[in-house]
Short mmCIF file of C-alpha atoms in Angstrom, two decimals:
data_model
loop_
_atom_site.label_atom_id
_atom_site.label_comp_id
_atom_site.label_asym_id
_atom_site.label_seq_id
_atom_site.Cartn_x
_atom_site.Cartn_y
_atom_site.Cartn_z
CA MET S 1 83.97 111.08 106.17
CA ALA S 2 86.87 113.10 107.08
CA PRO S 3 86.85 113.94 110.72
CA ARG S 4 85.81 117.50 110.95
CA THR S 5 87.82 120.20 112.30
CA THR S 6 87.44 123.89 112.89
CA ARG S 7 90.96 124.46 111.51
CA PRO S 8 93.47 122.43 110.13
CA VAL S 9 95.72 120.16 112.53
CA GLY S 10 99.57 121.27 112.02
CA THR S 11 101.94 124.07 110.90
CA PRO S 12 103.30 125.63 108.00
CA THR S 13 106.19 124.87 105.69
CA ARG S 14 108.56 126.58 104.20
CA GLY S 15 106.96 126.09 100.89
CA THR S 16 109.85 125.07 98.83
CA THR S 17 108.99 123.18 95.77
CA ASN S 18 110.94 122.60 92.40
CA PRO S 19 109.36 120.61 89.05
CA ASN S 20 110.63 117.34 89.70
CA ARG S 21 111.56 117.31 92.71
CA LEU S 22 110.24 114.04 94.03
CA ARG S 23 110.36 111.97 91.50
CA ARG S 24 112.44 109.18 93.05
CA MET S 25 109.55 108.77 95.62
CA ASP S 26 106.90 108.96 92.94
CA ARG S 27 108.25 106.46 90.73
CA TRP S 28 108.80 104.14 93.50
CA ILE S 29 105.49 104.12 94.89
CA ALA S 30 104.29 103.85 91.03
CA ALA S 31 106.32 100.79 90.76
CA VAL S 32 105.81 99.34 94.66
CA HIS S 33 102.03 100.37 95.50
CA GLY S 34 101.09 100.20 92.16
CA PRO S 35 99.48 96.61 91.95
CA ALA S 36 97.73 97.78 95.61
CA LEU S 37 96.33 100.71 93.49
CA ARG S 38 94.88 98.57 91.01
CA GLY S 39 93.46 96.15 93.56
CA PHE S 40 90.96 99.00 94.75
CA PRO S 41 87.02 97.89 94.08
CA GLU S 42 86.39 101.86 93.49
CA PRO S 43 88.93 104.65 91.79
CA PRO S 44 91.82 104.98 94.26
CA LEU S 45 92.29 108.53 95.74
CA ALA S 46 95.34 109.55 97.11
CA VAL S 47 96.72 112.66 98.75
CA ASP S 48 100.18 114.87 97.82
CA LEU S 49 99.99 116.40 101.79
CA GLY S 50 101.99 119.78 101.78
CA TYR S 51 102.87 120.09 97.91
CA GLY S 52 104.09 123.82 98.71
CA ALA S 53 104.38 127.18 96.85
CA ALA S 54 103.36 125.78 93.87
CA PRO S 55 101.69 122.66 92.81
CA TRP S 56 103.78 120.76 90.81
CA THR S 57 104.53 117.56 92.66
CA ALA S 58 101.13 117.27 93.09
CA VAL S 59 100.30 117.67 88.92
CA GLU S 60 103.80 115.09 88.69
CA LEU S 61 102.41 112.57 91.34
CA LEU S 62 98.69 112.25 89.62
CA ALA S 63 100.44 111.57 86.23
CA ARG S 64 102.64 109.00 87.47
CA LEU S 65 99.94 107.15 89.62
CA ARG S 66 98.07 107.17 86.65
CA THR S 67 100.79 104.73 84.78
CA ALA S 68 100.05 102.07 87.35
CA GLU S 69 96.40 102.90 87.67
CA PRO S 70 94.55 104.90 85.29
CA ARG S 71 91.54 105.20 87.53
CA THR S 72 93.44 107.47 90.06
CA ARG S 73 92.22 110.23 91.78
CA LEU S 74 94.36 112.91 93.42
CA TYR S 75 93.86 115.77 96.24
CA GLY S 76 96.43 118.16 96.46
CA ILE S 77 96.45 119.67 101.12
CA GLU S 78 98.11 122.48 101.77
CA ILE S 79 97.82 124.37 105.19
CA GLU S 80 98.29 128.05 104.15
CA PRO S 81 95.09 129.22 102.28
CA ALA S 82 96.94 131.26 99.54
CA ARG S 83 98.86 128.35 97.95
CA VAL S 84 95.34 126.46 97.88
CA GLU S 85 94.31 129.34 96.18
CA ALA S 86 97.23 129.58 93.41
CA ALA S 87 97.24 126.26 93.04
CA LYS S 88 93.23 126.07 91.70
CA PRO S 89 94.00 127.00 88.22
CA TYR S 90 95.62 123.44 87.64
CA GLU S 91 92.67 121.79 88.69
CA ARG S 92 91.24 119.03 86.42
CA GLU S 93 89.73 116.00 86.32
CA GLY S 94 90.53 113.73 88.93
CA LEU S 95 93.14 116.49 90.16
CA SER S 96 91.93 119.02 92.88
CA PHE S 97 93.16 120.99 96.28
CA LEU S 98 91.96 121.68 99.51
CA HIS S 99 92.71 123.73 102.47
CA GLY S 100 93.68 121.32 104.85
CA GLY S 101 96.54 119.60 107.29
CA PHE S 102 97.23 115.98 109.27
CA GLU S 103 93.03 115.85 109.47
CA VAL S 104 93.28 115.06 105.42
CA PRO S 105 90.16 116.67 104.60
CA VAL S 106 89.24 114.69 102.06
CA PRO S 107 85.80 112.35 101.19
CA GLY S 108 85.99 108.75 102.56
CA ARG S 109 89.56 106.37 103.39
CA VAL S 110 92.44 106.57 101.22
CA ALA S 111 94.69 104.57 99.19
CA LEU S 112 98.19 106.72 99.13
CA ILE S 113 99.38 109.67 101.46
CA ARG S 114 102.37 111.65 100.14
CA ALA S 115 104.01 113.60 102.72
CA ALA S 116 107.62 114.92 101.53
CA ASN S 117 109.87 117.68 103.26
CA VAL S 118 106.55 117.88 106.09
CA LEU S 119 107.82 116.64 109.21
CA ARG S 120 111.54 118.25 109.17
CA GLN S 121 110.34 121.52 111.28
CA TYR S 122 108.74 119.08 113.89
CA ASP S 123 110.34 117.65 116.97
CA GLU S 124 110.89 113.77 116.94
CA ASP S 125 109.21 113.21 119.20
CA GLN S 126 105.86 113.98 117.47
CA VAL S 127 106.55 112.17 114.04
CA ALA S 128 104.75 109.11 115.98
CA ALA S 129 101.25 111.50 116.58
CA VAL S 130 101.51 112.60 112.79
CA TRP S 131 102.38 109.05 111.73
CA ALA S 132 99.26 107.39 113.30
CA ARG S 133 96.96 110.29 112.60
CA LEU S 134 97.73 110.08 109.01
CA CYS S 135 97.87 106.45 108.71
CA GLY S 136 94.20 106.50 110.89
CA ARG S 137 92.96 107.90 107.22
CA LEU S 138 94.15 105.00 105.13
CA ALA S 139 91.92 102.63 103.67
CA PRO S 140 92.33 99.22 104.34
CA GLY S 141 95.84 98.09 101.89
CA GLY S 142 96.44 102.08 101.65
CA LEU S 143 100.30 103.45 101.82
CA LEU S 144 102.00 106.48 103.69
CA VAL S 145 105.11 107.64 102.75
CA GLU S 146 106.79 110.12 104.66
CA GLY S 147 110.31 111.63 103.85
CA THR S 148 112.84 114.01 102.80
CA CYS S 149 114.97 115.02 99.82
CA ASP S 150 116.95 117.82 98.43
CA GLU S 151 116.08 120.79 96.57
CA ILE S 152 116.44 119.16 93.51
CA GLY S 153 115.62 115.63 94.19
CA ARG S 154 119.19 114.27 93.97
CA ARG S 155 119.10 112.52 97.35
CA HIS S 156 115.92 111.28 99.27
CA VAL S 157 114.97 108.85 102.10
CA TRP S 158 111.61 108.03 102.89
CA VAL S 159 109.18 105.86 105.26
CA ALA S 160 106.24 103.84 104.02
CA LEU S 161 104.05 103.01 106.45
CA ASP S 162 100.86 100.81 106.83
CA ALA S 163 97.80 100.65 109.02
CA ASP S 164 100.13 98.95 111.50
CA GLY S 165 103.04 101.32 111.50
CA PRO S 166 106.15 101.55 109.24
CA ARG S 167 107.41 98.84 106.88
CA THR S 168 110.25 100.47 105.08
CA VAL S 169 112.86 102.88 104.85
CA THR S 170 113.83 103.82 100.74
CA PHE S 171 116.92 105.50 99.86
CA ALA S 172 117.43 106.45 96.93
CA THR S 173 120.35 108.60 94.78
CA ARG S 174 121.32 110.03 91.47
CA LEU S 175 124.48 108.26 91.14
CA GLY S 176 126.48 110.61 89.83
CA SER S 177 126.08 112.84 92.37
CA LEU S 178 127.33 110.62 95.65
CA ASP S 179 130.68 110.41 97.09
CA ARG S 180 129.70 107.39 99.18
CA PRO S 181 126.20 106.54 100.48
CA SER S 182 126.21 107.78 103.84
CA ASP S 183 126.18 111.60 102.06
CA LEU S 184 122.36 110.40 102.28
CA ALA S 185 122.29 111.10 106.29
CA GLU S 186 121.80 114.36 106.02
CA ARG S 187 118.24 113.71 103.72
CA LEU S 188 117.43 110.99 106.90
CA PRO S 189 113.42 111.47 108.01
CA LYS S 190 112.99 113.48 111.53
CA ALA S 191 112.44 110.03 113.14
CA LEU S 192 116.21 108.87 112.04
CA ILE S 193 117.88 111.57 111.67
CA HIS S 194 118.55 112.47 115.15
CA ARG S 195 119.97 108.81 115.15
CA ASN S 196 122.89 108.73 113.02
CA VAL S 197 125.07 108.42 116.03
CA PRO S 198 127.11 105.41 116.94
CA GLY S 199 125.10 103.17 118.64
CA GLU S 200 121.65 103.72 116.61
CA PRO S 201 121.16 101.11 113.83
CA VAL S 202 120.82 103.32 111.01
CA HIS S 203 124.37 104.46 111.67
CA THR S 204 125.34 101.24 111.63
CA PHE S 205 123.91 100.37 108.50
CA LEU S 206 125.05 103.83 107.22
CA ARG S 207 128.56 102.32 108.12
CA ASP S 208 128.48 98.82 106.52
CA PHE S 209 126.89 100.48 103.37
CA ASP S 210 130.62 102.98 103.08
CA ARG S 211 132.48 99.70 103.84
CA ALA S 212 130.55 98.14 100.51
CA TRP S 213 130.98 101.08 98.71
CA ALA S 214 134.59 101.27 99.29
CA ALA S 215 135.16 97.42 98.96
CA ALA S 216 133.15 97.99 95.24
CA ALA S 217 135.74 100.45 94.12
CA PRO S 218 136.82 98.57 91.25
CA TYR S 219 133.64 97.98 89.90
CA ALA S 220 133.50 102.02 89.42
CA SER S 221 135.23 101.61 86.24
CA LEU S 222 132.11 99.92 84.48
CA GLY S 223 129.70 103.36 86.60
CA ALA S 224 127.98 103.94 89.40
CA ARG S 225 125.04 102.27 88.65
CA GLN S 226 127.22 98.91 88.67
CA ARG S 227 129.55 100.36 91.93
CA TRP S 228 126.04 100.92 93.49
CA ILE S 229 124.70 97.14 92.88
CA ARG S 230 127.50 95.55 93.83
CA SER S 231 127.55 97.70 97.39
CA VAL S 232 123.94 96.31 97.44
CA ARG S 233 124.71 93.36 96.88
CA ASP S 234 127.34 92.76 99.73
CA LEU S 235 124.90 94.66 101.96
CA ALA S 236 122.24 92.29 101.68
CA ALA S 237 124.37 89.71 103.28
CA ASP S 238 123.78 91.38 106.55
CA TRP S 239 120.56 93.69 106.26
CA PRO S 240 116.79 92.23 105.61
CA LEU S 241 116.09 94.31 102.07
CA THR S 242 113.17 94.27 100.64
CA ASP S 243 113.92 94.76 96.97
CA GLY S 244 116.28 93.68 94.46
CA PRO S 245 118.23 94.85 90.98
CA ARG S 246 115.73 96.26 89.62
CA ARG S 247 115.02 98.74 92.00
CA TRP S 248 118.61 98.70 92.42
CA ARG S 249 119.19 100.17 89.23
CA GLN S 250 117.55 103.12 89.74
CA GLY S 251 119.85 104.13 92.32
CA GLU S 252 117.46 102.50 95.37
CA VAL S 253 117.56 100.40 97.74
CA THR S 254 115.13 99.28 100.49
CA VAL S 255 115.41 98.00 104.06
CA ARG S 256 113.03 96.77 106.90
CA TRP S 257 112.11 99.08 109.10
CA GLU S 258 112.78 97.23 112.38
CA ALA S 259 116.23 97.18 110.91
CA LEU S 260 116.72 100.77 111.29
CA ALA S 261 114.21 101.71 114.42
CA PRO S 262 115.90 103.99 116.46
CA ARG S 263 116.94 102.05 120.17
CA GLY S 264 114.17 102.49 122.94
#
């Protein structure tokens, strides 16, 4: 069972949300974590933590997860009681809304926790404790996905974690909106956003990505997608990428966490 608390753990977000804002993250989760969801003996339980002032992202996440595993159930969790009450009319089979925070007050352990645009307001030195607390609610084989995106979901960066800690960092963008890959720096999650400075691995990665993008300029005549794919292929020579062309075509690239982890 979930740990008992007298009050939710955490502080309210601004509540900003829009339909389809988290579509890039959702599609990645369904594609990459789908096989694990299908492997759960019981219907897998997912959580949309801090869904905001309207429940769109929770409704959409359940629909996308069910393309990978139709048995999936989902709880939307919000620390603001008024947001929970506003979401209640959207409840249906497999979808419920609860008042709570980082304690994740749902029955049993969880196959997936998505926390998007939740940690931006926290200090960097608070992130590790929040990650550990959320990962402690995961079932074996479960995944925590934590990251940040812009208001309409064109640019998004997230970290994927399991019970042993962070595993990967994914950069995702609508390619037509991109001038250069380092434009994504403004959407780095809290664990990395203050580390985009010389001497830190994430800064070096984005510098190398920009150089690969510039070198792939001749591919721009074939479209932004082909230029992105060529850039990522070049990047793979020096950085431990975990995905391939199928994901690159979506405007994504995923890197092992240890390659980008902050120094010290």
